[in-house]
XYZ file of C-alpha atoms in Angstrom:
316
model
C 22.748 -0.643 20.087
C 20.563 -3.033 18.142
C 21.754 -3.881 14.645
C 19.477 -2.311 12.000
C 19.719 -5.270 9.684
C 18.028 -7.318 12.384
C 14.930 -5.166 12.107
C 14.456 -5.485 8.379
C 15.949 -8.914 7.798
C 13.566 -11.107 5.849
C 13.355 -14.486 7.535
C 11.372 -17.150 5.720
C 10.355 -20.106 7.876
C 8.383 -23.167 6.847
C 7.340 -24.644 10.196
C 6.336 -23.009 13.477
C 8.173 -24.922 16.150
C 6.245 -23.811 19.209
C 2.826 -25.139 20.163
C 1.707 -21.625 21.084
C 2.731 -20.369 17.676
C 0.805 -23.173 15.977
C -2.300 -22.311 17.973
C -2.041 -18.655 16.981
C -1.762 -19.498 13.300
C -4.625 -21.940 13.525
C -6.728 -19.022 14.710
C -5.322 -16.372 12.387
C -4.835 -17.777 8.907
C -3.946 -21.424 9.490
C -0.639 -23.097 10.284
C 1.915 -23.294 7.466
C 2.438 -26.636 5.806
C 5.675 -28.320 4.812
C 7.518 -26.485 2.044
C 7.147 -27.705 -1.523
C 8.459 -26.636 -4.908
C 5.328 -24.512 -5.273
C 5.773 -22.443 -2.112
C 3.895 -19.132 -2.071
C 6.605 -16.933 -0.651
C 6.106 -13.411 0.653
C 8.718 -10.672 0.554
C 7.738 -7.866 2.902
C 9.489 -4.763 4.231
C 8.622 -1.884 6.517
C 9.669 1.592 5.427
C 11.674 2.079 8.646
C 13.059 -0.141 11.405
C 11.788 2.148 14.191
C 8.728 4.345 14.663
C 7.555 6.908 17.155
C 4.167 5.969 18.606
C 1.575 7.576 16.335
C 3.580 7.324 13.100
C 2.232 5.502 10.064
C 3.820 2.097 9.434
C 4.088 1.382 5.710
C 4.443 -2.212 4.564
C 5.275 -3.168 0.993
C 6.522 -6.135 -0.975
C 5.411 -8.913 -3.267
C 4.324 -12.545 -3.418
C 6.168 -15.077 -5.557
C 3.034 -16.409 -7.241
C -0.273 -14.532 -7.465
C -3.579 -16.373 -7.187
C -6.911 -14.584 -7.076
C -8.383 -16.882 -4.419
C -5.474 -16.422 -2.001
C -5.251 -13.686 0.610
C -2.213 -12.136 2.254
C -2.715 -12.426 6.001
C -0.557 -10.512 8.459
C -0.502 -10.851 12.226
C 1.439 -8.565 14.551
C 2.460 -9.440 18.114
C 4.000 -7.283 20.820
C 7.055 -8.210 22.903
C 4.905 -10.351 25.226
C 3.595 -12.355 22.236
C 0.158 -10.752 22.598
C -1.762 -10.425 19.344
C -2.078 -6.741 18.426
C -3.397 -6.868 14.874
C -4.687 -9.429 12.395
C -5.706 -8.230 8.953
C -5.652 -9.007 5.243
C -3.658 -6.951 2.741
C -4.835 -6.662 -0.883
C -2.405 -7.980 -3.505
C -2.451 -6.732 -7.102
C -2.439 -9.096 -10.072
C 1.284 -8.469 -10.582
C 1.922 -9.811 -7.096
C 2.741 -6.502 -5.410
C 1.231 -4.836 -2.359
C 1.547 -1.694 -0.253
C -0.331 -1.044 2.976
C -0.379 1.686 5.632
C -1.024 0.879 9.277
C -1.843 3.518 11.851
C 0.036 2.624 15.025
C -2.192 4.671 17.317
C -4.469 2.881 19.769
C -3.464 -0.780 19.622
C 0.192 0.114 19.126
C 0.515 2.068 22.353
C 3.469 0.340 24.021
C 7.136 0.927 23.304
C 9.196 -2.117 22.430
C 9.760 -4.638 19.677
C 6.904 -5.973 17.561
C 6.932 -9.067 15.387
C 4.990 -9.340 12.146
C 4.216 -12.632 10.428
C 2.897 -12.811 6.885
C 1.507 -15.724 4.913
C -0.154 -15.941 1.519
C -3.008 -18.431 1.656
C -3.247 -21.500 3.891
C -1.502 -24.271 1.940
C 1.887 -24.809 0.263
C 3.226 -21.622 1.775
C 6.098 -20.195 3.714
C 5.661 -17.797 6.611
C 7.760 -14.662 6.735
C 8.789 -12.878 9.900
C 9.626 -9.180 10.245
C 10.405 -7.052 13.302
C 10.169 -3.330 14.055
C 10.270 -1.227 17.207
C 8.154 1.558 18.666
C 9.761 4.317 20.706
C 8.330 7.196 22.693
C 10.214 10.010 20.928
C 12.533 10.645 17.994
C 15.609 11.028 20.209
C 15.474 7.306 20.910
C 15.484 6.307 17.260
C 19.251 5.885 17.278
C 19.071 2.664 15.296
C 17.535 4.333 12.252
C 20.241 4.753 9.656
C 19.915 7.794 7.404
C 21.422 7.488 3.974
C 23.117 10.415 2.278
C 20.851 11.925 -0.375
C 23.303 10.948 -3.107
C 22.925 7.231 -2.355
C 20.859 5.024 -4.637
C 17.393 3.924 -3.510
C 18.423 0.291 -3.912
C 19.966 0.687 -0.456
C 16.445 0.290 0.915
C 17.028 -3.465 0.921
C 19.774 -2.898 3.480
C 17.345 -1.500 6.007
C 18.136 2.183 5.649
C 15.778 5.109 5.888
C 16.199 6.798 2.524
C 16.082 10.561 2.288
C 16.010 12.189 -1.150
C 17.924 9.423 -2.932
C 18.846 9.916 -6.582
C 16.245 7.614 -8.124
C 13.555 8.244 -5.532
C 11.054 8.893 -8.359
C 7.645 10.380 -7.667
C 7.608 13.041 -4.941
C 4.711 14.949 -3.361
C 5.407 18.015 -1.210
C 3.628 21.082 0.145
C 4.881 24.605 0.747
C 2.309 24.887 3.564
C 3.711 22.103 5.768
C 6.562 19.616 5.842
C 6.066 15.880 5.684
C 4.852 14.579 9.041
C 4.319 18.064 10.482
C 1.240 20.107 11.396
C -1.227 21.072 8.673
C -2.175 24.766 9.095
C -5.609 25.316 10.622
C -7.030 27.164 7.633
C -7.078 23.921 5.639
C -9.377 22.295 8.211
C -12.993 21.391 7.489
C -14.345 23.741 10.169
C -12.190 26.657 9.073
C -11.568 27.856 5.504
C -11.800 24.262 4.222
C -9.550 24.861 1.236
C -6.977 22.415 -0.090
C -3.309 23.103 0.648
C -0.852 23.792 -2.179
C 0.953 20.692 -3.443
C 4.067 20.256 -5.569
C 4.678 17.199 -7.761
C 8.100 15.999 -8.929
C 9.600 12.941 -10.591
C 6.628 11.887 -12.715
C 7.487 8.701 -14.702
C 7.968 9.173 -18.425
C 5.059 6.975 -19.564
C 2.509 8.455 -17.171
C -0.891 9.149 -18.746
C -2.605 10.583 -15.652
C -2.227 11.184 -11.919
C -4.560 10.315 -9.040
C -4.585 12.019 -5.637
C -6.341 10.586 -2.587
C -6.402 12.136 0.884
C -7.705 10.094 3.790
C -7.485 9.634 7.550
C -6.591 6.122 8.806
C -6.771 7.347 12.423
C -10.518 7.830 11.996
C -10.838 4.058 12.276
C -10.676 4.323 16.051
C -13.241 7.126 16.241
C -15.799 6.273 13.550
C -14.867 2.734 12.528
C -13.591 3.525 9.034
C -10.815 5.275 7.130
C -12.333 8.687 6.413
C -12.005 9.934 2.833
C -11.261 13.668 2.516
C -10.379 14.145 -1.140
C -10.359 12.099 -4.334
C -9.189 13.571 -7.626
C -8.196 11.782 -10.833
C -7.228 12.302 -14.486
C -4.725 14.947 -13.442
C -2.550 15.725 -16.464
C 0.944 14.177 -16.180
C 2.574 17.520 -16.971
C 1.110 18.955 -13.757
C 3.826 20.310 -11.466
C 1.625 21.812 -8.782
C -1.881 21.905 -7.386
C -2.467 25.423 -6.169
C -4.207 26.318 -2.933
C -8.013 26.199 -3.166
C -7.986 24.866 -6.729
C -7.722 21.745 -8.858
C -5.808 21.249 -12.122
C -7.699 21.937 -15.340
C -9.340 18.810 -16.730
C -9.127 16.788 -13.532
C -12.202 15.216 -11.906
C -13.161 15.090 -8.233
C -14.991 12.371 -6.345
C -17.294 12.209 -3.340
C -15.819 12.380 0.154
C -17.136 10.818 3.342
C -18.670 14.213 4.119
C -21.095 13.367 1.311
C -19.926 16.143 -1.007
C -17.818 16.342 -4.145
C -14.466 18.046 -3.722
C -12.085 18.691 -0.874
C -13.052 18.135 2.759
C -10.409 19.289 5.217
C -9.144 17.619 8.389
C -11.742 17.343 11.153
C -10.569 14.924 13.855
C -13.413 14.317 16.342
C -11.288 13.120 19.245
C -7.548 13.852 19.084
C -4.695 14.632 16.725
C -4.866 12.547 13.546
C -2.362 11.877 10.776
C -3.679 12.592 7.279
C -2.212 10.947 4.191
C -2.057 12.501 0.720
C -1.377 9.631 -1.709
C -0.288 10.345 -5.269
C -0.358 7.718 -8.020
C 1.079 7.831 -11.542
C -0.990 5.708 -13.944
C -0.434 4.324 -17.426
C -3.988 5.289 -18.432
C -6.856 7.670 -17.739
C -9.831 6.587 -15.655
C -13.268 6.355 -17.231
C -15.215 7.501 -14.182
C -17.905 10.119 -13.794
C -17.616 13.068 -11.441
C -18.572 12.110 -7.900
C -17.191 8.561 -8.014
C -15.976 7.122 -4.715
C -12.476 6.326 -3.518
C -13.330 2.630 -3.884
C -14.359 3.173 -7.518
C -11.088 4.942 -8.237
C -8.949 2.305 -6.532
C -10.664 -0.486 -8.467
C -10.268 1.355 -11.770
C -6.571 2.065 -11.331
C -5.713 -1.485 -10.257
C -2.877 -2.903 -12.399
C -2.232 0.554 -13.911
C 0.002 2.090 -11.224
C 3.473 3.050 -12.446
C 4.607 4.793 -9.267
C 3.193 6.087 -6.014
C 4.221 8.303 -3.133
C 2.680 9.995 -0.133
C 2.765 13.109 2.018
C 1.551 13.067 5.619
C 0.426 15.856 7.885
C -0.985 16.114 11.401
C -4.039 18.024 12.552
C -5.560 18.369 16.023
C -9.116 19.439 16.989
């Protein structure tokens, strides 16, 4: 059995020793230079060491020194050293980042994948991270589940945390469990009403909440992440969002269906995974009704106190 710590171990390297590796970095972000006292280090983790093909891979972490003109470049290679993904991840002014990757399509083979991250092209260190893809949950024997009474700080040890004591912000639904099927009536071509949602663990200094629902799997079908729901200025005392309703005083934005309000799942090709993302902010957003997801994300930058997500699947 493979040691879990090997999957989530953070390995910082300053020089790529293989010629092939140097060629890859020259093409995707530039080769790292010799380390200096001003190294721009990246700390990056995946939320789990193993994933079933089709699951969302969540990356998060921070950079040691933020600079506006630098970009965080990640490249992912499969077990044969074939490039699978090269992309840039946005970094906030406080040096933190969080990014979801859909592992459908390009991530179609079981096995170990290697991720390399670098911040900028000079005076940097390259970080390496590994994770595995399996064909079904029965093979995820290397994923360690922590008892719900454990502290969330155990995340640094490579564990999959379930309901830990200081887990913080939580988003749930009585209509479906996290990662399971969203009932058909919430689909765009059916009743097209929003599912009920329950909110827990709101930080004490929260001034408002933001909820965004989108579909990363739409990238393969329509070339973009499809926006299904954007709602902001939700009162921090809100404990639930009832079915087919929005909290009093909250404001909705425009979806990629071109309308204001909720637009249910409508995968054009196959089963998609939909993500409900909840953010706790230290302010309210000064945006007019009908604003876009991009507008909301720009406005809440540097104001996020906590965030969480709920995922659900929906097939045509």
